[in-house]
Coordinates of C-alpha atoms and ligand atoms in Angstrom, one line a residue:
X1 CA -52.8 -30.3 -20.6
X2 CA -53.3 -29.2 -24.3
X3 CA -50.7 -29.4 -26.3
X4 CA -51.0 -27.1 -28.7
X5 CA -51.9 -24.6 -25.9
X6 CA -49.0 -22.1 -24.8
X7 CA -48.8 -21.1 -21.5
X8 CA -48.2 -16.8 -21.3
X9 CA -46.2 -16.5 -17.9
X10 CA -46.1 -12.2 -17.3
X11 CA -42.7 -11.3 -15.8
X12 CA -43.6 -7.4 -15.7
X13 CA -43.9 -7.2 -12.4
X14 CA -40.4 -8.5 -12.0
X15 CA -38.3 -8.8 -14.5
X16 CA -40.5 -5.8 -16.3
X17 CA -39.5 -3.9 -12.8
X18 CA -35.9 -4.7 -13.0
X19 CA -35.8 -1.9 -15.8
X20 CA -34.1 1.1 -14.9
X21 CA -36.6 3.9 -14.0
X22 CA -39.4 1.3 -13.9
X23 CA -40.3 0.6 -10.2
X24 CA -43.4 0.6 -9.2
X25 CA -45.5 1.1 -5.6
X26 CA -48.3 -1.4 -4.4
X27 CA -51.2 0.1 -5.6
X28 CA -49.5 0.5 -9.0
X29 CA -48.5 -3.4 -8.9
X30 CA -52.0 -4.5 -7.9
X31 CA -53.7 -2.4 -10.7
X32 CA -51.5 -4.0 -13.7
X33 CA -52.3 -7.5 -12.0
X34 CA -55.8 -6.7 -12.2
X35 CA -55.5 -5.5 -16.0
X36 CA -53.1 -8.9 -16.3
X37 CA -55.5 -11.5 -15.0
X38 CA -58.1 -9.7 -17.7
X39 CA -55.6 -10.0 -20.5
X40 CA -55.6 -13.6 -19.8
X41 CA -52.0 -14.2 -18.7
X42 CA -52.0 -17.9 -17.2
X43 CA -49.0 -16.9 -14.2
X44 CA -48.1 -13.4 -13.2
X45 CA -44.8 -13.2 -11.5
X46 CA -45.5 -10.9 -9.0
X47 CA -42.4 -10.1 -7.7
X48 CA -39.3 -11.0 -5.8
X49 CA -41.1 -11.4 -2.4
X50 CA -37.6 -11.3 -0.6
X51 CA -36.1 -8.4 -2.1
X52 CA -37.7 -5.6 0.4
X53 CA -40.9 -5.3 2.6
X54 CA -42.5 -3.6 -0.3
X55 CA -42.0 -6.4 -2.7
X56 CA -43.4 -8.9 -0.2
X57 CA -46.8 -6.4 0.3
X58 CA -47.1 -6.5 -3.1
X59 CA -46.5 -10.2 -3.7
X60 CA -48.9 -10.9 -0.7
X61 CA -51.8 -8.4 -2.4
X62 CA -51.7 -9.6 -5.3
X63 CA -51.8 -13.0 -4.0
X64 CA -55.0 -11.9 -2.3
X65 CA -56.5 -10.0 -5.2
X66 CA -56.2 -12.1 -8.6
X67 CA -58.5 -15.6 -8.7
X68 CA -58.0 -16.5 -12.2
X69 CA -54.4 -16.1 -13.3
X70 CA -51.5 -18.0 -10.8
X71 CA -49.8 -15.6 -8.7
X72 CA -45.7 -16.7 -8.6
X73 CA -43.0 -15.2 -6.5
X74 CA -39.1 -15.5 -7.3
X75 CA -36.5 -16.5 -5.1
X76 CA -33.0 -17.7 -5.3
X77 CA -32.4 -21.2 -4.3
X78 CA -32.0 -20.0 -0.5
X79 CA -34.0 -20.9 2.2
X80 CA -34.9 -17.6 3.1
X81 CA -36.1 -16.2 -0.1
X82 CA -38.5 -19.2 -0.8
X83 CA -39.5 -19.3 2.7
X84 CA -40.4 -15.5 1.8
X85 CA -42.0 -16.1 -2.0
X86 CA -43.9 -19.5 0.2
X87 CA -45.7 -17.1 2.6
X88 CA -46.2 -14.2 0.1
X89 CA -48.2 -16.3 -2.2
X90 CA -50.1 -18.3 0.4
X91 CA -53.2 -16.6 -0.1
X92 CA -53.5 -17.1 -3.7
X93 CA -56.1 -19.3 -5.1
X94 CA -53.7 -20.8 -8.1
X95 CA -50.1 -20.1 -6.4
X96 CA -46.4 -21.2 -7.7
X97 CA -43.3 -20.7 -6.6
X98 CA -40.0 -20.1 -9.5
X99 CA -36.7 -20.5 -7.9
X100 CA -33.4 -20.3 -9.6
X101 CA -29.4 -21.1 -10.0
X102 CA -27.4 -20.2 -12.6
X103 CA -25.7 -23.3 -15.0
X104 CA -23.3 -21.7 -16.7
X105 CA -19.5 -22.4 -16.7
X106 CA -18.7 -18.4 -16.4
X107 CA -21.3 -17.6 -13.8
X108 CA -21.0 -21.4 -11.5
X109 CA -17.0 -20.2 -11.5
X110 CA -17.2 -16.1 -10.8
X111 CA -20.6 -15.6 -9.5
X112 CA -21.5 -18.8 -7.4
X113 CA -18.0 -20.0 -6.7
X114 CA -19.6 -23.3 -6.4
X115 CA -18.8 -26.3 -8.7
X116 CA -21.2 -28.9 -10.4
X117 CA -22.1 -30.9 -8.0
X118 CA -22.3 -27.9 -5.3
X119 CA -25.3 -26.2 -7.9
X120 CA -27.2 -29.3 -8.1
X121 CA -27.7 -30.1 -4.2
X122 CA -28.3 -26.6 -3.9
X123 CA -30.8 -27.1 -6.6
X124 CA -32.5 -30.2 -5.3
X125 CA -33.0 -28.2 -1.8
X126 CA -34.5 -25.4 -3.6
X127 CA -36.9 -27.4 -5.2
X128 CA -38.0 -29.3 -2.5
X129 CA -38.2 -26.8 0.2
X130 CA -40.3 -25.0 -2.2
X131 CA -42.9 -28.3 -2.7
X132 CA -43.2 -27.6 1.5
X133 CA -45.2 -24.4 0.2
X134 CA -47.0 -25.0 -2.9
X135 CA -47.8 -27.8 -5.1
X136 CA -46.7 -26.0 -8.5
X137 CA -42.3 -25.1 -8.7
X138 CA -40.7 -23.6 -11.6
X139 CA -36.7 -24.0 -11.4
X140 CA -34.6 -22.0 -13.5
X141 CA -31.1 -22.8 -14.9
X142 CA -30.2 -19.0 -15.2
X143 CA -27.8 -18.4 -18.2
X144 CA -28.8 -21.9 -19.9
X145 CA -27.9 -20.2 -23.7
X146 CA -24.6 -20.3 -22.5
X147 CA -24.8 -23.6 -20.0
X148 CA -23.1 -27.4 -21.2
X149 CA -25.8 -29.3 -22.8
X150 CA -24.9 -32.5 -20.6
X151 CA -24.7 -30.4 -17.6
X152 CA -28.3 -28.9 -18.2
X153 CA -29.9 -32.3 -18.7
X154 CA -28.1 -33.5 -15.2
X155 CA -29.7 -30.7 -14.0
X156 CA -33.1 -31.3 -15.1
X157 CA -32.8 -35.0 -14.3
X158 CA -32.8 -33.9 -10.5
X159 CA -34.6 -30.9 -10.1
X160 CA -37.9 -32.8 -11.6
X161 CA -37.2 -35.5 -9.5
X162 CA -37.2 -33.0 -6.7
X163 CA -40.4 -32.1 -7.5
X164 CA -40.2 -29.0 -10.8
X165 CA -43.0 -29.3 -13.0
X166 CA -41.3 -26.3 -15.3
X167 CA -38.1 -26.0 -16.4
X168 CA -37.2 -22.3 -17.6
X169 CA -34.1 -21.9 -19.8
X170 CA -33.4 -18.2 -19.6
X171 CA -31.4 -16.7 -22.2
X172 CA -30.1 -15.0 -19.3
X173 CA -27.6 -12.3 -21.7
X174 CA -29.5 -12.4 -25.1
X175 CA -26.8 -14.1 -26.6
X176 CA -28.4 -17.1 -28.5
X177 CA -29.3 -16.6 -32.2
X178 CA -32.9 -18.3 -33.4
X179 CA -31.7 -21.8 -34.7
X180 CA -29.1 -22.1 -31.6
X181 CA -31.7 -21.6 -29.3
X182 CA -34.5 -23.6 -31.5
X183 CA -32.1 -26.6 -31.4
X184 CA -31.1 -26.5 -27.7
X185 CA -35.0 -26.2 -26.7
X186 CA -35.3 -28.9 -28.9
X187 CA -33.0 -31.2 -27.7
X188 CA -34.5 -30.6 -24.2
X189 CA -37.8 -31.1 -24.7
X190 CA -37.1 -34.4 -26.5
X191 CA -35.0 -35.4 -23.0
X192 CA -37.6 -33.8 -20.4
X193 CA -39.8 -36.5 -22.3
X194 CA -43.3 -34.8 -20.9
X195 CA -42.0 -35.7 -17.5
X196 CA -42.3 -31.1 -17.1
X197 CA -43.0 -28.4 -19.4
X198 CA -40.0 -26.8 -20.4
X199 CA -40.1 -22.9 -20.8
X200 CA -38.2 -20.0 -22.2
X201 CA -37.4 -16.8 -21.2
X202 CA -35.4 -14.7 -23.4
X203 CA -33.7 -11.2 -23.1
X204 CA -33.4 -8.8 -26.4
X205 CA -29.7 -7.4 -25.9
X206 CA -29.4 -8.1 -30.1
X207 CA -32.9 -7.5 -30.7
X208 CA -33.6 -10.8 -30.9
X209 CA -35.8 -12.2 -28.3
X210 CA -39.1 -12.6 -30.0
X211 CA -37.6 -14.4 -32.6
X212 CA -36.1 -16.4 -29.7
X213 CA -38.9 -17.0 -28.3
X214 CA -41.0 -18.0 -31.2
X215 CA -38.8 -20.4 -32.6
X216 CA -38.4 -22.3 -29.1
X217 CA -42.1 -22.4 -29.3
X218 CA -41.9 -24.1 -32.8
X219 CA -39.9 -27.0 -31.3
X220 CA -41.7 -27.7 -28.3
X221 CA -41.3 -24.8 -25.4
X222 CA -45.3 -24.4 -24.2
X223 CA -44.3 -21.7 -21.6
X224 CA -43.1 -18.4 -22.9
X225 CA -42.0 -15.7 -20.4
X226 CA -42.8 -12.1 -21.3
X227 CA -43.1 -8.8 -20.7
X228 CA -45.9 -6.2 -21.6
X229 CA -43.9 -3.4 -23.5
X230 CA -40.6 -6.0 -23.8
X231 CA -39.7 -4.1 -20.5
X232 CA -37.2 -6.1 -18.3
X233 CA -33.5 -5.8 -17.3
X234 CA -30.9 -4.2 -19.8
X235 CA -32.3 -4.3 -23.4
X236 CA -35.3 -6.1 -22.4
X237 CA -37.6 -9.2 -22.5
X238 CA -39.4 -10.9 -25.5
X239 CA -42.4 -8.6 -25.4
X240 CA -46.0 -10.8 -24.5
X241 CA -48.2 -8.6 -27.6
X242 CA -45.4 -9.3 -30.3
X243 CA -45.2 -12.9 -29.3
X244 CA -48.6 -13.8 -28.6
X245 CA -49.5 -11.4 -32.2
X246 CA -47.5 -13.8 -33.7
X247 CA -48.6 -17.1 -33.2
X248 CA -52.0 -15.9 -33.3
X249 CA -51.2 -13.9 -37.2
X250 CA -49.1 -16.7 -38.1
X251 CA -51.2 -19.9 -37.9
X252 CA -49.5 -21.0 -41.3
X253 CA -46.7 -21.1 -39.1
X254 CA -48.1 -21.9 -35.9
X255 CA -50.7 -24.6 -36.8
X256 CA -53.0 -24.7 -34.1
X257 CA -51.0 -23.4 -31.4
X258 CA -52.4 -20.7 -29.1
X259 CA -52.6 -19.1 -26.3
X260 CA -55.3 -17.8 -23.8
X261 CA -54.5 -14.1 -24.2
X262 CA -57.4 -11.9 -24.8
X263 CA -56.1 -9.6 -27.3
X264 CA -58.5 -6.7 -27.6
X265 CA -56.9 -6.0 -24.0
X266 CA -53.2 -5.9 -25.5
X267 CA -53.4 -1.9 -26.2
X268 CA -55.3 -1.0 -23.0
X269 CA -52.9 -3.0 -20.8
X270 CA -50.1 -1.5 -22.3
X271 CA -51.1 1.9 -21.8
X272 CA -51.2 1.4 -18.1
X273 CA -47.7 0.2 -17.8
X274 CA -46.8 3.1 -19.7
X275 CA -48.9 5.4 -17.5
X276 CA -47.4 4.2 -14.6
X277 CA -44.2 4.0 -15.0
X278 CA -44.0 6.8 -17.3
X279 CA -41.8 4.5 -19.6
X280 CA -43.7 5.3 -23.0
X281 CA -42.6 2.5 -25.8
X282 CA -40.8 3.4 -28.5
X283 CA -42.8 5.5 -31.0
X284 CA -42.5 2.7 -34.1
X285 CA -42.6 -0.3 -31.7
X286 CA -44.3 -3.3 -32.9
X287 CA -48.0 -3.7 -31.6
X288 CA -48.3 -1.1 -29.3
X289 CA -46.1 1.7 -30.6
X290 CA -47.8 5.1 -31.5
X291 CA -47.1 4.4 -35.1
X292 CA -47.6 0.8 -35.2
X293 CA -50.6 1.2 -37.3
X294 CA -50.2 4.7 -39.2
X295 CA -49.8 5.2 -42.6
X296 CA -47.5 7.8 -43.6
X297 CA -47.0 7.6 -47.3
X298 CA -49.4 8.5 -50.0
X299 CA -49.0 5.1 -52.0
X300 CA -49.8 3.5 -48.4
X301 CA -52.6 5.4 -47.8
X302 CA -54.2 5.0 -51.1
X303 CA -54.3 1.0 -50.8
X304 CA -55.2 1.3 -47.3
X305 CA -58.6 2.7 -48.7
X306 CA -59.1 0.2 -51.2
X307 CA -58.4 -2.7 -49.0
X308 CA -56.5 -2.6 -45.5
X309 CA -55.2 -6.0 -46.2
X310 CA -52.8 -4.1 -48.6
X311 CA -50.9 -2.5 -45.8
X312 CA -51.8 -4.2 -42.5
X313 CA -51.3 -7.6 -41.0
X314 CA -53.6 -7.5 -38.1
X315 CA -56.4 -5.2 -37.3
X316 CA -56.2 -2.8 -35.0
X317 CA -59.3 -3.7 -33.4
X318 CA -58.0 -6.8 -33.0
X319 CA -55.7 -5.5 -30.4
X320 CA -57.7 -3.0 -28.6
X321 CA -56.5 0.0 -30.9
X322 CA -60.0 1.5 -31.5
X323 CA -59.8 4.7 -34.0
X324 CA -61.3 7.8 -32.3
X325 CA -65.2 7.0 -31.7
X326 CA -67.8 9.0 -33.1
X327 CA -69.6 10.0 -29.9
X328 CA -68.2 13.0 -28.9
X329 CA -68.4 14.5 -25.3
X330 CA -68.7 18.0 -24.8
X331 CA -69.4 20.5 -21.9
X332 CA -73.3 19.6 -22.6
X333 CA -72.8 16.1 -22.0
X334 CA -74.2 14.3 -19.1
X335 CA -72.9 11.9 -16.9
X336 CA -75.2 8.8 -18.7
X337 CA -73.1 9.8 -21.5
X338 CA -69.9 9.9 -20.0
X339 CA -70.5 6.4 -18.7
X340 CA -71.6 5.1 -22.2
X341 CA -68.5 6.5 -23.4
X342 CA -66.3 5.2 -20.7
X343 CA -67.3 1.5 -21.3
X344 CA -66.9 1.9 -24.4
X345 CA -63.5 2.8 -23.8
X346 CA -62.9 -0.2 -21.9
X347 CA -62.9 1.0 -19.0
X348 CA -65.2 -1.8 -16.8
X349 CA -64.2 -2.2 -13.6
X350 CA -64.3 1.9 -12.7
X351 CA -66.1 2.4 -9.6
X352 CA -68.8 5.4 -9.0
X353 CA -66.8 6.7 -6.9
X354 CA -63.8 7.4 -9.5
X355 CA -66.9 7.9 -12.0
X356 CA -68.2 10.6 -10.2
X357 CA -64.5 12.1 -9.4
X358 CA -63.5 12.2 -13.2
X359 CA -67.0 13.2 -14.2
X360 CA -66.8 16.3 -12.4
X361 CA -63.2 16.7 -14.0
X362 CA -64.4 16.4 -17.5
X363 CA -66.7 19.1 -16.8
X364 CA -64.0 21.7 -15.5
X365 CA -62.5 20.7 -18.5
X366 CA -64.7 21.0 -20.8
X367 CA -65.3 24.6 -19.6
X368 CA -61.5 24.9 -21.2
X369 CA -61.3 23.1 -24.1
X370 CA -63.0 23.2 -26.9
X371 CA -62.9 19.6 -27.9
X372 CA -63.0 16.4 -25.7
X373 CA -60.6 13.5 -27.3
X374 CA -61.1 9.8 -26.2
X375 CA -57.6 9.9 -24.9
X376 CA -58.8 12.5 -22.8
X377 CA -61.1 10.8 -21.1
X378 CA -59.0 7.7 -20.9
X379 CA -56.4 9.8 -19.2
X380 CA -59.2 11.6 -16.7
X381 CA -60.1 7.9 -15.8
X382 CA -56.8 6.5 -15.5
X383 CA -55.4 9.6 -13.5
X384 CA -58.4 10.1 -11.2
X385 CA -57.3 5.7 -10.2
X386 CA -54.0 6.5 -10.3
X387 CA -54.4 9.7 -8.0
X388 CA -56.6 8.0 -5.1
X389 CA -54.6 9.0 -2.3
X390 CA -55.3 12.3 -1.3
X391 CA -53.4 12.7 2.0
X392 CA -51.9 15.9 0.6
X393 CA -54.5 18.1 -1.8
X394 CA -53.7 20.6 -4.2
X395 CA -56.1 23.5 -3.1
X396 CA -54.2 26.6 -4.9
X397 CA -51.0 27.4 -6.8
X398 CA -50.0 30.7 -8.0
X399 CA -46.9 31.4 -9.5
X400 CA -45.1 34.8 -10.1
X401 CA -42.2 36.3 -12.2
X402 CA -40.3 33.7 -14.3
X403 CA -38.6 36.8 -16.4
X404 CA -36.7 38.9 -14.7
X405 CA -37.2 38.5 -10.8
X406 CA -37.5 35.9 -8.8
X407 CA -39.3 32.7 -9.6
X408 CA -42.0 32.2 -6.6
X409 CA -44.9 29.8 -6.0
X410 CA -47.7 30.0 -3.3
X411 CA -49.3 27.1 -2.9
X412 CA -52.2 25.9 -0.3
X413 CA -53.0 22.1 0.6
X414 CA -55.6 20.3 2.2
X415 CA -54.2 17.8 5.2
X416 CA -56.1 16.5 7.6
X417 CA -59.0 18.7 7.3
X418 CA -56.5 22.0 7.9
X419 CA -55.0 24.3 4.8
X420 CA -51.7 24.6 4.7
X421 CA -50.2 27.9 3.2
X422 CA -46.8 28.6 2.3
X423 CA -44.4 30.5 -0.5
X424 CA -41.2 29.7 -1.9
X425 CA -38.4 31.2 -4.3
X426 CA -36.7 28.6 -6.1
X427 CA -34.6 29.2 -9.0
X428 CA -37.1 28.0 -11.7
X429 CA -40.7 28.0 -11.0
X430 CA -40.4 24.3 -11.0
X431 CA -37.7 24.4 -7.8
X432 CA -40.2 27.0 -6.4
X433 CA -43.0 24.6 -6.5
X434 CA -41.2 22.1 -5.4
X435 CA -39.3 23.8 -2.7
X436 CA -42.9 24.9 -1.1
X437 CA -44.6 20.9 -1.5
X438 CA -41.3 19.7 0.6
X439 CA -41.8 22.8 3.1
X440 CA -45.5 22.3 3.3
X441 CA -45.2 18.2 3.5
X442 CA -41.7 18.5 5.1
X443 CA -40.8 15.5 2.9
X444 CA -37.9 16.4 1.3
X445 CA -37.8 14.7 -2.1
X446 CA -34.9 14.2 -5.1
X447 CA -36.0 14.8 -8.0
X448 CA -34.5 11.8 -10.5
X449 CA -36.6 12.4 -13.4
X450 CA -39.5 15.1 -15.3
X451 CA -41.7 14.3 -18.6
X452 CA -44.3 16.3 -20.0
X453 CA -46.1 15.0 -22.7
X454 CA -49.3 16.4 -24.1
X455 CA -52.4 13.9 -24.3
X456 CA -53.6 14.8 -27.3
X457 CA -53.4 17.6 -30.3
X458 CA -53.7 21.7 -30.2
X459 CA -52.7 24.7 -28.1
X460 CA -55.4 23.9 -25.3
X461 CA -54.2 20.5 -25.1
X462 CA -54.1 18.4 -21.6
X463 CA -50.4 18.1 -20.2
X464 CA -49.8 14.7 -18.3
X465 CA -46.4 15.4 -16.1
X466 CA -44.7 12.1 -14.2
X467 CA -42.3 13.3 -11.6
X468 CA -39.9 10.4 -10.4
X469 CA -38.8 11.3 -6.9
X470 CA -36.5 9.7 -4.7
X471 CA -37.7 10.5 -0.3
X472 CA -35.3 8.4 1.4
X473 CA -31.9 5.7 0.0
X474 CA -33.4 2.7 1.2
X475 CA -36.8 2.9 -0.7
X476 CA -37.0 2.4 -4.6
X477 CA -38.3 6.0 -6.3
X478 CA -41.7 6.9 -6.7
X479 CA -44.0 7.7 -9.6
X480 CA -46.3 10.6 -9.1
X481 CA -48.5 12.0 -12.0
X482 CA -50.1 15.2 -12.9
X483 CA -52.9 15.7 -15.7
X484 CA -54.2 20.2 -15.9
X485 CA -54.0 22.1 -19.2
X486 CA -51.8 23.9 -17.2
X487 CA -48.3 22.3 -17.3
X488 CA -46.9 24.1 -13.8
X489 CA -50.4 23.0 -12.3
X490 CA -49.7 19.4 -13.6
X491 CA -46.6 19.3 -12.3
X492 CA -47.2 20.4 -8.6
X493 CA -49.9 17.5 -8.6
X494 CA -47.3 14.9 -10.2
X495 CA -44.8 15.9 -7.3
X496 CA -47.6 15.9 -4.7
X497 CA -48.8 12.7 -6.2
X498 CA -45.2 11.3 -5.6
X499 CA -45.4 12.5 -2.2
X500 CA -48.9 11.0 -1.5
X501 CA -47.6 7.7 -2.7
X502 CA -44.4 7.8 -0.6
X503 CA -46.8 8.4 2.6
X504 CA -48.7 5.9 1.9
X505 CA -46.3 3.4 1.0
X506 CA -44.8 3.9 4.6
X507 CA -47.9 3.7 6.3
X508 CA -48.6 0.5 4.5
X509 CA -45.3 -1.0 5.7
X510 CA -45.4 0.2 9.2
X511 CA -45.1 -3.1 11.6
X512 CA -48.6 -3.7 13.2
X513 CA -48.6 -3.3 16.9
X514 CA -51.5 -5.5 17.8
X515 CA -50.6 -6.3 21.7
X516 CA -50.3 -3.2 24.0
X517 CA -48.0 -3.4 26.7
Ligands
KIV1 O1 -32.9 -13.6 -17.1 C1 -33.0 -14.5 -16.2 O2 -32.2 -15.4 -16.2 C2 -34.0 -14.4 -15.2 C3 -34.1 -15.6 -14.3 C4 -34.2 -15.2 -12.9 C5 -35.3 -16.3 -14.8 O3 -34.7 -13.4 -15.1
ZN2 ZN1 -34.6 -12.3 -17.1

């Protein structure tokens, strides 16, 4: 193994999912691990394989799906969830499994009720039940910022003698300042002695965990663990673009460390975990952020034009922010040209079919509007994949009195070949359209959260709406989304969309009856 080579391990999928509003389906899961595996991330945690049925379909997917990036499930260090993260990434071509006990004096006493000795044979067990599945283990000491340096080093001794190639030292709370951290990693790298590679994973409850993160990699961590938007549990995980950005801006720094991140697919990727989960990062984040590389101020501007260098670190380009390409669609275009345009987007792996689907979209819209933005199209293309499953079509919605009377929606859908009409009252038009989906479906759905955002500039612009609906207590809430220049028609399609996914979803998990008696 190179030295000077970092290993990028992804944790959106899990500890990225942990954030609140941020769960995603299986067809969601398997299209970010498709976009992950291009980015170049070297292990995607897929999940938590024993935490529901639909973790384990997702971890078992992906495992099936993704040749080039390792597929890794978490467990706890108990039987049943390694047994469960063992069989989820079985099919995988590179596969690992992470298991984890926490080290710390407050959580060994409160949380585990187990003493020293108690966390290291449970340890040891975990580790080598997990070598009975796959070759490649990653053990944990959860809350290490706050674990005894002795203690840790105990723990280490045995887990790698049980058979961990990585050690992970989550700093589990974001507690740890830079140089605290910096010197622990230190310390235990020196002690691990290349007999594992020791890791980090830190969280950002004082806004700290890049800087974490980078200096553990400055003395000697060559696994960082990271999340695409810094999504993740509470405040959040080191985020994968401002880390990687880093090390790769920073080579004065960094000297010849790297990573094998693609970064022109930093920007795209993070649009889809946006899309998806409808979690959009914060307007001046670092990177990715809307604003990351405007200029706002005329002195700004002004040396922007005589040199960029004056104002910007990295170039846009550099991380898949392209400005607004010259080549301008409009309802004359053809569909050679909205293919051209599409790859030039990024957009490779789209197949004819969705081609064809979000072709015939852009014409309808460009019937409407005036003016066809890149982000747009992006959002045709990304909606028409994200929108697959069509168990329940949108046919017609007509909506009526939101003055004085009483609010109503009629709406018809396709199912099964037969259109379904029906009309509600509701005491918004909202309610009434979702009233009549839940009548028409007879799913009846909670709505936990709305956004409307509008994809790109002027009065005809396209409105994106994500609906986050809960069906049922036992099954995380579900994503739906909605693209129409008309924000009521984009919203019936988001909530039909969540409804489409929930069917699905079940259908997916039904047990398979294979014998008949
Ligand atoms: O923050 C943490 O300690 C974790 C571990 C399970 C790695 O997410
Ligand atoms: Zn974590």
């Amino acid at each position: 193994m190179d030295k000077n080579r970092i290993i990028v391990f992804d944790t959106t999928l899990r500890d990225g999912e942990q954030s609140p509003g941020c769960s995603m389906n299986t067809d969601e899961k398997i299209k970010i691990a498709f976009q992950l595996e291009k980015l170049g991330v070297d292990v995607i945690e897929a999940g938590f394989a024993a935490a529901s049925p639909g973790d384990f379909d997702a971890v078992s997917q992906i495992a099936q799906s993704i040749k080039n990036s390792s597929i890794c499930s978490l467990s706890r260090a108990i039987d049943n969830d390694i047994k469960q993260s063992g069989l989820a990434v079985q099919a995988a071509k590179l596969k690992r499994i992470h298991t984890f006990i926490a080290t710390s004096p407050i959580h060994m006493k409160y949380k585990l009720k187990m003493n020293e000795a108690e966390v290291i044979k449970r340890a040891v067990h975990a580790v080598q039940y997990a070598r009975t599945f796959v070759d490649d283990v990653e053990f944990s000491l959860e809350d290490a910022g706050r674990s005894d340096m002795s203690f840790m080093k105990e723990v280490m001794d045995a887990v790698i003698e049980a058979g961990a190639s990585t050690i992970n030292l989550p700093d589990t709370v974001g507690y740890r300042l830079p140089n605290e951290l910096g010197a622990m990693v230190k310390e235990l790298v020196a002690y691990a002695n290349s007999r594992a590679i020791i890791s980090v994973h830190n969280h950002n409850d004082l806004g700290l965990a890049t800087a974490n993160t980078l200096e553990c990699v400055l003395n000697g961590a060559r696994q960082i663990e990271v999340t695409l938007n810094g999504l993740g549990e509470r405040a959040g995980n080191s985020a994968l673009e401002e880390a990687v950005m880093a090390i790769k801006t920073r080579q004065d720094i960094f000297k010849g460390l790297y990573t094998g991140i693609n970064t022109v697919e930093i920007y795209p990727s993070s649009r889809l975990i946006a899309t998806i989960t409808g979690v959009e990062p914060q307007q001046n984040k670092a990177i990715v952020g809307k604003n990351a590389f405007s200029h706002e101020s005329g002195i700004h501007q002004d040396g922007m034009l005589k040199n960029k260098e004056t104002y910007e670190i990295m170039r846009p380009e550099d991380v898949g922010v392209f400005k607004e390409s010259t080549l301008i669609l409009g309802k004359h275009s053809g569909r050679a040209a909205f293919r051209d345009k599409i790859n030039n987007l990024g957009f490779d792996t789209v197949t004819d079919t969705e081609l064809n689907a979000a072709f015939d979209r852009f014409k309808i819209l460009a019937d409407k509007k005036k003016e066809i933005t890149d982000d747009d199209i992006r959002m045709l293309i990304t909606d028409e994949s994200l929108n697959q499953d069509q168990t329940y079509e949108l046919i017609d919605l007509q909506i009526s009195d939101c003055t004085n009377g009483f609010p109503m929606a009629a709406i018809s859908i396709k199912h099964n070949g037969d259109i379904l009409k029906d009309a509600n009252i509701g005491s918004g038009t909202m309610d009434a359209i979702f009233k009549t989906i839940d009548r028409l479906t007879g799913f009846s759905g909670k709505l936990e959260d709305y956004k409307v955002t509008s994809v790109s500039e002027g009065k005809d612009a396209l409105a994106k709406v994500i609906t986050r609906v809960s069906f049922d207590e036992k099954s995380p809430s579900i994503v739906g989304h909605g693209l129409s220049i008309d924000t009521m028609l984009a919203t019936a399609k988001a909530y039909l969309g969540a409804v489409n996914s929930y069917v699905s979803q079940k259908e997916r998990l039904k047990p398979k009856n294979t014998h008949q008696i």
